[in-house]
PDB file of C-alpha atoms in Angstrom:
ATOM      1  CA  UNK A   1     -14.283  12.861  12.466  1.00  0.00           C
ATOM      2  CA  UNK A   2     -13.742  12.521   8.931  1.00  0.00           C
ATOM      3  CA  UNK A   3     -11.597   9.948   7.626  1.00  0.00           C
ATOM      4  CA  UNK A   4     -10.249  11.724   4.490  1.00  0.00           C
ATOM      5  CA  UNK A   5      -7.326  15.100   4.909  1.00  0.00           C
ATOM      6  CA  UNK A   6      -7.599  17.296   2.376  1.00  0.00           C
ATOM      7  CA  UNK A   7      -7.567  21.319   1.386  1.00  0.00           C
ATOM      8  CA  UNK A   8     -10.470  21.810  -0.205  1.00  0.00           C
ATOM      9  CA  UNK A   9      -9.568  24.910  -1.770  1.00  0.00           C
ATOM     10  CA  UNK A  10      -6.783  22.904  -3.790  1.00  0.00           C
ATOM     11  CA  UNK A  11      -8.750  20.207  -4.702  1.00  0.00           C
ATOM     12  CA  UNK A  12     -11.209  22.442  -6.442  1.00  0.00           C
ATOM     13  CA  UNK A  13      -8.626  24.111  -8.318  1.00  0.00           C
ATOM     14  CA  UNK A  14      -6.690  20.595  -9.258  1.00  0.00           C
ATOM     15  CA  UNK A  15      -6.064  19.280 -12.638  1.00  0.00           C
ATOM     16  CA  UNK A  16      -6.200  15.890 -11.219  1.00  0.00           C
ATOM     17  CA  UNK A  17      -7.100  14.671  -7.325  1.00  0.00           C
ATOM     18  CA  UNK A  18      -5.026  11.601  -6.051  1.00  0.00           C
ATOM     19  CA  UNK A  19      -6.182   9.955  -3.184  1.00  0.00           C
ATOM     20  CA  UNK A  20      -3.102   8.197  -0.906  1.00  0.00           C
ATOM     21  CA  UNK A  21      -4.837   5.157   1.186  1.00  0.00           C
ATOM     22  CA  UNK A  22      -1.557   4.018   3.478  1.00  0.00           C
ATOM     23  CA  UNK A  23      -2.145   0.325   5.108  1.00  0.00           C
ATOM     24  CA  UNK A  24      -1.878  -1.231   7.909  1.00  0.00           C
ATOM     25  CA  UNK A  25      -0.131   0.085  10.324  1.00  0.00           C
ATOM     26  CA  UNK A  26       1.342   2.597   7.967  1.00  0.00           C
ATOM     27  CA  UNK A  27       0.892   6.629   8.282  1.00  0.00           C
ATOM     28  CA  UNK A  28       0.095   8.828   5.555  1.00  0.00           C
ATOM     29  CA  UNK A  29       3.384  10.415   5.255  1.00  0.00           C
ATOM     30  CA  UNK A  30       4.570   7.329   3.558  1.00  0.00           C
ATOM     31  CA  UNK A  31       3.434   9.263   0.503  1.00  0.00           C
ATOM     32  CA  UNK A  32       5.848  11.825   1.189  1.00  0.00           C
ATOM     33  CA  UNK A  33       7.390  11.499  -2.082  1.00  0.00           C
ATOM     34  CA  UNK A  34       3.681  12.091  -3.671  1.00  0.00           C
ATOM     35  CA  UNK A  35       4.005  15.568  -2.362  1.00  0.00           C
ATOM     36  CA  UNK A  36       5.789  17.148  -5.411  1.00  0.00           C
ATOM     37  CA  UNK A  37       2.620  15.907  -7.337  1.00  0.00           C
ATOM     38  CA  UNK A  38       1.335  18.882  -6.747  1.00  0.00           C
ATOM     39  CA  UNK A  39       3.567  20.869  -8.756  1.00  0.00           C
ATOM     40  CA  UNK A  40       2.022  19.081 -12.144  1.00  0.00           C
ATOM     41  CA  UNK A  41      -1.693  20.455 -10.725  1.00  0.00           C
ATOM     42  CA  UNK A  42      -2.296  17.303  -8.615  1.00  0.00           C
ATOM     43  CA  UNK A  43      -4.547  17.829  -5.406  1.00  0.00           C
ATOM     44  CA  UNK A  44      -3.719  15.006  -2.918  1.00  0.00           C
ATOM     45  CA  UNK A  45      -6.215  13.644  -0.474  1.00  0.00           C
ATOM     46  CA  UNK A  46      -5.174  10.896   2.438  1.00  0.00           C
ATOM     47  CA  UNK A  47      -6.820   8.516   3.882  1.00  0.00           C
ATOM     48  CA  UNK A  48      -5.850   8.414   7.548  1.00  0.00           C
ATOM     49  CA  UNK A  49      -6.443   4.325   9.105  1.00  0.00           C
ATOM     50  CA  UNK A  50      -7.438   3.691  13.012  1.00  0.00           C
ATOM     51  CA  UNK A  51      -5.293   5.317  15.905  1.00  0.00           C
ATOM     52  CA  UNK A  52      -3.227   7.420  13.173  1.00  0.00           C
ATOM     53  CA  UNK A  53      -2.924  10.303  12.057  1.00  0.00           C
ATOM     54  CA  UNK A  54      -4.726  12.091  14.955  1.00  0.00           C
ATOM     55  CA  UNK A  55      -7.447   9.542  13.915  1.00  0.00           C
ATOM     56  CA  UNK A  56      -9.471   7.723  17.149  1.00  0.00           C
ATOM     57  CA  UNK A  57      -8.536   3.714  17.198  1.00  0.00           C
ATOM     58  CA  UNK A  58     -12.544   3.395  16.819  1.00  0.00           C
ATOM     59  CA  UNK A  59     -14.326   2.342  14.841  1.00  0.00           C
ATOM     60  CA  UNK A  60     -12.083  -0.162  13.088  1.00  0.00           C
ATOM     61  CA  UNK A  61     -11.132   0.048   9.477  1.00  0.00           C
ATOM     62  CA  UNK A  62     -14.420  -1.336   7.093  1.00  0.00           C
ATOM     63  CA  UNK A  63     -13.019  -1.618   3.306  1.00  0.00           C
ATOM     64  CA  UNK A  64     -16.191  -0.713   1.771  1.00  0.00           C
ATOM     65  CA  UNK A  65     -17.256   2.124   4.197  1.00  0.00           C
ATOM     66  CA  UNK A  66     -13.665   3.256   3.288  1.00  0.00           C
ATOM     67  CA  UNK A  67     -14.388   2.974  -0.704  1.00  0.00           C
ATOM     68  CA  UNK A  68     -17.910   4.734  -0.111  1.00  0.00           C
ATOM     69  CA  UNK A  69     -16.138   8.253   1.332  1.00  0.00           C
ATOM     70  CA  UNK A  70     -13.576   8.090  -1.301  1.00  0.00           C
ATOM     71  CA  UNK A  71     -16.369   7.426  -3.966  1.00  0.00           C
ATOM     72  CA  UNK A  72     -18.323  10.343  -2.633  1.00  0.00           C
ATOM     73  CA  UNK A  73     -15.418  12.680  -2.725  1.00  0.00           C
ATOM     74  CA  UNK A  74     -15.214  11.688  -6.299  1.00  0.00           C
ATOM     75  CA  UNK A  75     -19.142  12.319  -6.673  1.00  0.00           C
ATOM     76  CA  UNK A  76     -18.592  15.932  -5.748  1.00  0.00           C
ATOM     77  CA  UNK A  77     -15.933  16.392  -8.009  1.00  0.00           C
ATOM     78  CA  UNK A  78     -17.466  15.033 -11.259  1.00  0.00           C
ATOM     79  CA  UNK A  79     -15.495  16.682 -13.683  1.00  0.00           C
ATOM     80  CA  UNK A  80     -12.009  15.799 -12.453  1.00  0.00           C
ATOM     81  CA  UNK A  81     -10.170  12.662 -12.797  1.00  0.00           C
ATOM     82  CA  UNK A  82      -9.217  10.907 -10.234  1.00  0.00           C
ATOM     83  CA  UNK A  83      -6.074   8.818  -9.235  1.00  0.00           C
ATOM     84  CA  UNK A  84      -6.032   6.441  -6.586  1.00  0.00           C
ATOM     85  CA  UNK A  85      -3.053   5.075  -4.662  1.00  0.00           C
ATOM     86  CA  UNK A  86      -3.512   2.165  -2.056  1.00  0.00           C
ATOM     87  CA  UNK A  87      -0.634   0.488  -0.259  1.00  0.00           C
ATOM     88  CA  UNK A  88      -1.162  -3.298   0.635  1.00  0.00           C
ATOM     89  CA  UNK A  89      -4.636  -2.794   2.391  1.00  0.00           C
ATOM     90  CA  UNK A  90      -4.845   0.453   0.606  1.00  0.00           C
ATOM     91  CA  UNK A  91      -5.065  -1.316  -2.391  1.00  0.00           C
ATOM     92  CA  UNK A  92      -8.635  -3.313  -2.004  1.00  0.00           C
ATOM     93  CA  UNK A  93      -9.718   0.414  -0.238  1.00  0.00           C
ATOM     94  CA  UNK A  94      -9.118   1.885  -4.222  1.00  0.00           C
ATOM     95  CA  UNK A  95     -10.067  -0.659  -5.675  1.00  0.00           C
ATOM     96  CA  UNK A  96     -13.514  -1.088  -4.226  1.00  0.00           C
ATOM     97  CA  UNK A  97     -13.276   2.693  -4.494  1.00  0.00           C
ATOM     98  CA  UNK A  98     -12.747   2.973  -8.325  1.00  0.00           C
ATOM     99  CA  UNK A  99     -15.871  -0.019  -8.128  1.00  0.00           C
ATOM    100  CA  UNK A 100     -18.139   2.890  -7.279  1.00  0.00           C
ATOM    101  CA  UNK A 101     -17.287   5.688  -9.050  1.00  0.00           C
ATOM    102  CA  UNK A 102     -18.060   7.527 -12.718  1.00  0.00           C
ATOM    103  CA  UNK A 103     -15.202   9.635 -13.003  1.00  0.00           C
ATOM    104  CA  UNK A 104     -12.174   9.041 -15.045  1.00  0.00           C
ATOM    105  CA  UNK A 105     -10.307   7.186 -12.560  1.00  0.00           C
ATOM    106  CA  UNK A 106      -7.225   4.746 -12.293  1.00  0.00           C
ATOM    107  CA  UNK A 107      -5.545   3.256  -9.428  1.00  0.00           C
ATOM    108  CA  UNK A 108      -1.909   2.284  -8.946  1.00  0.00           C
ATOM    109  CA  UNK A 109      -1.652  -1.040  -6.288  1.00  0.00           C
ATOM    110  CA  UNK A 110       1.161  -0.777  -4.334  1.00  0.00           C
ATOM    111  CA  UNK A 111       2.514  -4.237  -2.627  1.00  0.00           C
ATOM    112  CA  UNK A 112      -1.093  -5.256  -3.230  1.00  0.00           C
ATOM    113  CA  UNK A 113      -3.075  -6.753  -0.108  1.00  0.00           C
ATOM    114  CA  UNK A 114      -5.103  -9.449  -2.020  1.00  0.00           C
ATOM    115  CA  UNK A 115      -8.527 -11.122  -1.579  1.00  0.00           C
ATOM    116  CA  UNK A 116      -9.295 -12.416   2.543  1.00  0.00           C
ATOM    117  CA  UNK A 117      -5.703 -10.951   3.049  1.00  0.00           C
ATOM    118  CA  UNK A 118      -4.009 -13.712   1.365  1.00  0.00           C
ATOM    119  CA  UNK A 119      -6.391 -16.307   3.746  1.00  0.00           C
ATOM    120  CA  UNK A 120      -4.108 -19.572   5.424  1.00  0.00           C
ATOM    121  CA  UNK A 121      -0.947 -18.919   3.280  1.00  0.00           C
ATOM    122  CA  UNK A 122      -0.199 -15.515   4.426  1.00  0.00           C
ATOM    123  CA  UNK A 123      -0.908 -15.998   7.608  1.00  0.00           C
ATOM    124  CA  UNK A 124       1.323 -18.687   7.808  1.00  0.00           C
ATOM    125  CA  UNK A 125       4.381 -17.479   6.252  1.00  0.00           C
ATOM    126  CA  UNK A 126       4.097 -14.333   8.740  1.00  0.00           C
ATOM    127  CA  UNK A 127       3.714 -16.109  11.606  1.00  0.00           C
ATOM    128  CA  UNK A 128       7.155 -18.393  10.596  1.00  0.00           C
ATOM    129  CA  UNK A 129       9.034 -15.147   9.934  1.00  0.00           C
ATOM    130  CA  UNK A 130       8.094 -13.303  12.649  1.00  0.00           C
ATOM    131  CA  UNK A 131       8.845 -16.610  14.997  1.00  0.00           C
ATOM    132  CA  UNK A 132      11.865 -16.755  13.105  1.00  0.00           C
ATOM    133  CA  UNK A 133      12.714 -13.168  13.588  1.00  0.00           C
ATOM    134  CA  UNK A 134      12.286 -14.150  17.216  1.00  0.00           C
ATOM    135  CA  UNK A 135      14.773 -16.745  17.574  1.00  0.00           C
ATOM    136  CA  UNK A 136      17.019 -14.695  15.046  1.00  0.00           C
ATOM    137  CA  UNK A 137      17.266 -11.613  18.347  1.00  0.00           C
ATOM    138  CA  UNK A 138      16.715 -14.412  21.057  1.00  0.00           C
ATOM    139  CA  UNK A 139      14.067 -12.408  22.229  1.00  0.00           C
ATOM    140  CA  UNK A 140      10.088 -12.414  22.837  1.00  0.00           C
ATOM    141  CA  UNK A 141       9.964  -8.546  23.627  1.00  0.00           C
ATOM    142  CA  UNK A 142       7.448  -7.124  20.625  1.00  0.00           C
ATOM    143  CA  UNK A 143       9.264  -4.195  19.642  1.00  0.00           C
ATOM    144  CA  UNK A 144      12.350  -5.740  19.425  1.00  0.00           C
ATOM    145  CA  UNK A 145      11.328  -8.980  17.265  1.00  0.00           C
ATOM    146  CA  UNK A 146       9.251  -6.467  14.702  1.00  0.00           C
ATOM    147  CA  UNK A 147      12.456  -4.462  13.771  1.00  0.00           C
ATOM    148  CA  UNK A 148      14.038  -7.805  13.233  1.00  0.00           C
ATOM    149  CA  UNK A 149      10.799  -8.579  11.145  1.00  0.00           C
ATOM    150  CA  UNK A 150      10.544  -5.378   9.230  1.00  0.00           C
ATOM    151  CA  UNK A 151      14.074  -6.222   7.479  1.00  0.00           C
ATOM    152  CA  UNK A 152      11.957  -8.743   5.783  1.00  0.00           C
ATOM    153  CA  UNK A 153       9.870  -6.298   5.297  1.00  0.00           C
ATOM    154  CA  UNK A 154      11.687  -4.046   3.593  1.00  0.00           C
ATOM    155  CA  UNK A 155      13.968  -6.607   1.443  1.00  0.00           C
ATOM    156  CA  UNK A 156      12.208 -10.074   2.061  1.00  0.00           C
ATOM    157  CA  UNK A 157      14.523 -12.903   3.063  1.00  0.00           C
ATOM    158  CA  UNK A 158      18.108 -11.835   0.911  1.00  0.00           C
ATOM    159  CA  UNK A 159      18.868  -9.148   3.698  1.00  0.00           C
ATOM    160  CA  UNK A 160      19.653 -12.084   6.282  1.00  0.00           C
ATOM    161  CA  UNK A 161      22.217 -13.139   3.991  1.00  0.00           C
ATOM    162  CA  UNK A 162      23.365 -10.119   1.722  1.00  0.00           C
ATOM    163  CA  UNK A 163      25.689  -7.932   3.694  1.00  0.00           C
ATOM    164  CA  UNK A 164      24.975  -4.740   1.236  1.00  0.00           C
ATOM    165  CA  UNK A 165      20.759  -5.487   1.729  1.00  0.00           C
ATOM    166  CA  UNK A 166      21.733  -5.626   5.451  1.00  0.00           C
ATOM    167  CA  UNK A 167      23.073  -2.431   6.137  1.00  0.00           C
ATOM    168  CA  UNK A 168      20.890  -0.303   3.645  1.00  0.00           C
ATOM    169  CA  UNK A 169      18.056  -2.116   5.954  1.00  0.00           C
ATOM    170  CA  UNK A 170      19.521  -1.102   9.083  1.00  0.00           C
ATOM    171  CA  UNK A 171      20.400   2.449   7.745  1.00  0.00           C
ATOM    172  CA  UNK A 172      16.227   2.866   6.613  1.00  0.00           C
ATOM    173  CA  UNK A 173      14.974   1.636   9.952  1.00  0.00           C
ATOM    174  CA  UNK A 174      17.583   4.328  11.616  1.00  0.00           C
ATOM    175  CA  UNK A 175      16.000   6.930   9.633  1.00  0.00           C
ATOM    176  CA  UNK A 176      12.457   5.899   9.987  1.00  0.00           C
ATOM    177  CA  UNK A 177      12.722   5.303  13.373  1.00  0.00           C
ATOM    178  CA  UNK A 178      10.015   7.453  15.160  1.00  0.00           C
ATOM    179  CA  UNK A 179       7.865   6.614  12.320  1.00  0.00           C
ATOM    180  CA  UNK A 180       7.583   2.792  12.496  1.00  0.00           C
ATOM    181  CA  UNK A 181       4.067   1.675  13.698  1.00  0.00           C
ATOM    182  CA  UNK A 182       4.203  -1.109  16.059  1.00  0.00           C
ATOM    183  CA  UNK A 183       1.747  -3.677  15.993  1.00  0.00           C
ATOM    184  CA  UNK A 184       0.449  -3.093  19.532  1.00  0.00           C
ATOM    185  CA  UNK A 185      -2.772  -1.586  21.409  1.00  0.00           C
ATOM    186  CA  UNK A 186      -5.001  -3.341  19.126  1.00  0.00           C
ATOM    187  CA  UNK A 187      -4.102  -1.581  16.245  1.00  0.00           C
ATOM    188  CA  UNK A 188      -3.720  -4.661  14.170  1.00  0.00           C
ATOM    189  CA  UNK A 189      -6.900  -5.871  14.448  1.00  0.00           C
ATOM    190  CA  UNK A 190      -8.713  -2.269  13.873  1.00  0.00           C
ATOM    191  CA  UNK A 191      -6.603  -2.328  10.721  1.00  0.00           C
ATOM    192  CA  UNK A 192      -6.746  -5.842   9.198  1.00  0.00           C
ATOM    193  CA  UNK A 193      -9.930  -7.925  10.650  1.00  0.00           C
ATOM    194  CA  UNK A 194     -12.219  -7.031   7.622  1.00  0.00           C
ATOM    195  CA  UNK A 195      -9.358  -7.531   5.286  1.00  0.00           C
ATOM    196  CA  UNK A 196      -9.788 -10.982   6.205  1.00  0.00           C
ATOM    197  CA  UNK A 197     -12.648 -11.087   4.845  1.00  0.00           C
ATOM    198  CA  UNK A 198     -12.949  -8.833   2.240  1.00  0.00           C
ATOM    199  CA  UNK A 199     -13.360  -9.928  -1.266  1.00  0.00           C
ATOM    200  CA  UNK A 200     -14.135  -7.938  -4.608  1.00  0.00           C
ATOM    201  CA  UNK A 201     -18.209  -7.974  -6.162  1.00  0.00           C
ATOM    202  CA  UNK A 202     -17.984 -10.870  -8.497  1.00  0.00           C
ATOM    203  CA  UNK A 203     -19.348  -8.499 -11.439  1.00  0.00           C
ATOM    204  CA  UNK A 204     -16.348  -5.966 -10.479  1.00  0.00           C
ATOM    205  CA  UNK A 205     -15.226  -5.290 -14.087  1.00  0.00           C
ATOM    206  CA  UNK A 206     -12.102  -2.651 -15.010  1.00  0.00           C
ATOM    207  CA  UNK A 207     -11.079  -1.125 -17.958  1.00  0.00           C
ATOM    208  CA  UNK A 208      -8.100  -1.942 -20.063  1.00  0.00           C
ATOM    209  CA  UNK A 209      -5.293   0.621 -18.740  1.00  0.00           C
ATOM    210  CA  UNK A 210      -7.253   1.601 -15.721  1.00  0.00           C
ATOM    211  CA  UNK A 211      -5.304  -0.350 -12.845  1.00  0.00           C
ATOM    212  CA  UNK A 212      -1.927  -1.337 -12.717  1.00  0.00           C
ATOM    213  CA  UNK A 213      -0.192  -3.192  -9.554  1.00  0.00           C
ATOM    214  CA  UNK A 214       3.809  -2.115  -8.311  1.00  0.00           C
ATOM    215  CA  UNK A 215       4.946  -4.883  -6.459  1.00  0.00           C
ATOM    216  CA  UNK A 216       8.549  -6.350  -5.084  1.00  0.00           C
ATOM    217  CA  UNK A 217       9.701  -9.698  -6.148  1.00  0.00           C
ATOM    218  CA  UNK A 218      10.787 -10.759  -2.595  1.00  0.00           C
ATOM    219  CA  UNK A 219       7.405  -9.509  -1.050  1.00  0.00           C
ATOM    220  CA  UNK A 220       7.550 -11.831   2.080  1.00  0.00           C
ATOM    221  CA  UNK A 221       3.959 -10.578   2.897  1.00  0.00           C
ATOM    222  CA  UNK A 222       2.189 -11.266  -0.237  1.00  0.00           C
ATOM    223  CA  UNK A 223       4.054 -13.177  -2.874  1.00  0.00           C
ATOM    224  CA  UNK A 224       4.018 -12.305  -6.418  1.00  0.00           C
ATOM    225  CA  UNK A 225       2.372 -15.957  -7.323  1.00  0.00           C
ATOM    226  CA  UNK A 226      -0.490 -14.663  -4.576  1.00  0.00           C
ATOM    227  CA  UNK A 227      -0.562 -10.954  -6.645  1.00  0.00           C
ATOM    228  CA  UNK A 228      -0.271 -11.868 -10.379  1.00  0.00           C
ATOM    229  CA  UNK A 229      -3.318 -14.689  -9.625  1.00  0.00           C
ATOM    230  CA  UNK A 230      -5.692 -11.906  -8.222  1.00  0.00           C
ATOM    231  CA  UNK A 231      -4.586  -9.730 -11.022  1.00  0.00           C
ATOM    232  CA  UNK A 232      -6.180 -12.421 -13.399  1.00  0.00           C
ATOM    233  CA  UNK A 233      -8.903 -12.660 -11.526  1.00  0.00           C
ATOM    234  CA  UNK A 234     -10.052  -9.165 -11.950  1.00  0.00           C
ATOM    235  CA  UNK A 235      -9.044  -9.356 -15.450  1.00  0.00           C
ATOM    236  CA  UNK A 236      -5.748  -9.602 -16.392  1.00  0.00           C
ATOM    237  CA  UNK A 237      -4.198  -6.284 -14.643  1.00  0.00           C
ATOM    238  CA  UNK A 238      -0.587  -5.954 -15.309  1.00  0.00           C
ATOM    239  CA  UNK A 239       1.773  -6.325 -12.087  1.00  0.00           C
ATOM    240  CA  UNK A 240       5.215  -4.435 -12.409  1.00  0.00           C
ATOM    241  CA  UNK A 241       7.483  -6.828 -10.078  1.00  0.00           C
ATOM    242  CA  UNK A 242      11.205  -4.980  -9.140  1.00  0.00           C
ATOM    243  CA  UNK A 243      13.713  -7.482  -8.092  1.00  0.00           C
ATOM    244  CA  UNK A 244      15.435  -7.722  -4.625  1.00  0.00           C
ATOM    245  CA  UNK A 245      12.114  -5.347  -3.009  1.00  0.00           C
ATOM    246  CA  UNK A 246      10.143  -6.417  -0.445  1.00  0.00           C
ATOM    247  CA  UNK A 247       6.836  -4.758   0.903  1.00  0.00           C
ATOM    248  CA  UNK A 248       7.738  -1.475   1.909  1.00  0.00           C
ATOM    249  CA  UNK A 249       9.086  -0.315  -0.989  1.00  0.00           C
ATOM    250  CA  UNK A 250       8.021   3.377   0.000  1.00  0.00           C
ATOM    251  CA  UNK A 251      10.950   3.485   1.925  1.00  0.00           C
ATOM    252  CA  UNK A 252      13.166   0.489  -0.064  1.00  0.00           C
ATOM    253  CA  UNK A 253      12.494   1.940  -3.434  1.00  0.00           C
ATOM    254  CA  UNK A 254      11.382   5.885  -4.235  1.00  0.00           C
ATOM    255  CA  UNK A 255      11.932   5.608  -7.706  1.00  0.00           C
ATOM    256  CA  UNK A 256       8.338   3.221  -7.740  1.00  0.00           C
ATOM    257  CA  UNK A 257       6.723   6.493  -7.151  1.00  0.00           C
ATOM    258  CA  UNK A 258       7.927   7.855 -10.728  1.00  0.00           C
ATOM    259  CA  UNK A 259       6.336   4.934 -12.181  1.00  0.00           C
ATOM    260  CA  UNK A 260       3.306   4.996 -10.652  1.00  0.00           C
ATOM    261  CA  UNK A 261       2.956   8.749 -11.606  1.00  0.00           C
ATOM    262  CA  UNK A 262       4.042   7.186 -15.249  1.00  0.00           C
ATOM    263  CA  UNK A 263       0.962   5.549 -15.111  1.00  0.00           C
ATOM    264  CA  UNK A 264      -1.166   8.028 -14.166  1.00  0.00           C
ATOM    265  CA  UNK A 265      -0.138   9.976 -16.435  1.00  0.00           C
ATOM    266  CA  UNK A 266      -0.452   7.577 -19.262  1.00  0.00           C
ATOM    267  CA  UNK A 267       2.851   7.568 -19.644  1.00  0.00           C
ATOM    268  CA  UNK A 268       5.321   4.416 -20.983  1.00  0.00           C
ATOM    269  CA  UNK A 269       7.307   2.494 -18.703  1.00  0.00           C
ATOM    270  CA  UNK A 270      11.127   4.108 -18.099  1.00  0.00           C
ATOM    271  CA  UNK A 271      13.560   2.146 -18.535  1.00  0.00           C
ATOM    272  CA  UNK A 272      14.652   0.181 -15.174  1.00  0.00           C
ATOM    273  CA  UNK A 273      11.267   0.741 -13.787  1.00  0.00           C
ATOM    274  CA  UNK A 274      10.749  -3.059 -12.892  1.00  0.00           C
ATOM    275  CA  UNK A 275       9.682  -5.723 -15.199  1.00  0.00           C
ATOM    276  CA  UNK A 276       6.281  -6.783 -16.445  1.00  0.00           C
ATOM    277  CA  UNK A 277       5.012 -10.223 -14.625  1.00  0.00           C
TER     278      UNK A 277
END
């Protein structure tokens, strides 16, 4: 089963084809905003992740083998540039994707995953959220710490203490709520095992312009100290940070979705569009 949605009719007839990589544990229709895209001659491609999207749990998610279909649905569109949009683990997926290919191409990092997932720090600021989410809803049932959890999520750690933060959290989880992926059924580790170990070519080179990374200030996932220094490291990409955003700022923030079509379209920053880190 292919891994990669798409009408090929539009994509043919596309001024531009943006590829939407969602990450762990996230569906594609997190780009639902991305739709209208296709009014300015966009064709959209998804990439669907393990046990989503009517996609089998197996195999699990490989980053490269990931890059390599998107690369070669680039390879049989040679003419036509190519935009690529990766949430968290999405992001190493375009960029390892935009790695391989010749056509004009630039990819927009949203909440960018980083090298080996962010290795011991991540991992341990998750696992003391998520145990404090725990003690937060006196409770060890799953489902019921990882809503307390994906508050953080959405606005990092103000919402426990900013009543406004609080209830525009509660009122997104409401509205999302038969479209929050648990992290259950082995899911997690089909969609973020090679993450930990995934790190980009040490001759990976981008062009000025060509990659730009979206990412909230109170990212409780991956910090913006974590995302600025791999920025550097693969050559001094600019990072947009917004203030009082966490990682999910598909459903925290839809107006990061005009600025990342800004970008594509080689257009300036608007005004209020974050701040340059």
């Amino acid at each position: 089963m292919p891994h990669l949605s798409y009408d090929a009719q539009a994509l043919s007839r596309a001024r531009v084809i943006a590829v939407l990589i969602p990450g762990a544990l996230s569906r594609g229709d997190i780009f639902a905003p991305v739709q209208r895209w296709q009014e300015a001659g966009y064709g959209l491609a998804t990439y669907r992740f393990p046990g989503l999207d009517s996609r089998p749990l197996s195999p699990a998610l490989k980053i490269e083998k990931a890059a390599a279909e998107i690369a070669d649905l680039a390879s049989a569109h040679p003419d036509t540039p190519f935009r690529l949009l990766g949430f968290s683990t999405g992001a190493p997926i375009a960029l390892s994707a935009a790695h391989r290919m010749r056509n004009d191409v630039k990819v927009a990092g949203l909440s960018p995953a980083v090298e080996r997932g962010g290795g011991t720090e991540t991992a341990l600021r998750t696992t003391r959220l998520i145990l404090s989410a725990a003690w937060r809803v006196r409770s060890v049932r799953l489902r019921t710490v990882w809503l307390e959890y994906y508050r953080l999520l959405l606005f990092g750690m103000p919402v426990l203490s900013d009543q406004t933060l609080s209830i525009r959290a509660a009122q997104i989880i409401n509205g999302r709520a038969d479209r929050i992926v648990f992290p259950e059924g082995g899911m997690p580790k089909a969609h973020m095992a090679d993450l930990r170990r995934w790190r980009l070519p040490k001759d990976t080179a981008f062009e000025k312009g060509q990659i730009r990374f979206f990412h909230g200030l109170e990212d409780p996932v991956f910090s913006p100290q974590q995302v600025t220094h791999f920025a550097r490291r693969i050559g001094g990409v600019p990072v947009t940070g917004y203030a009082d955003q966490g990682h999910l700022m598909f459903a925290s923030h839809l107006p990061v979705f005009d600025d990342i079509f800004d970008f594509f379209e080689g257009r300036p920053p608007r005004k209020g569009g974050g701040i340059a880190l």
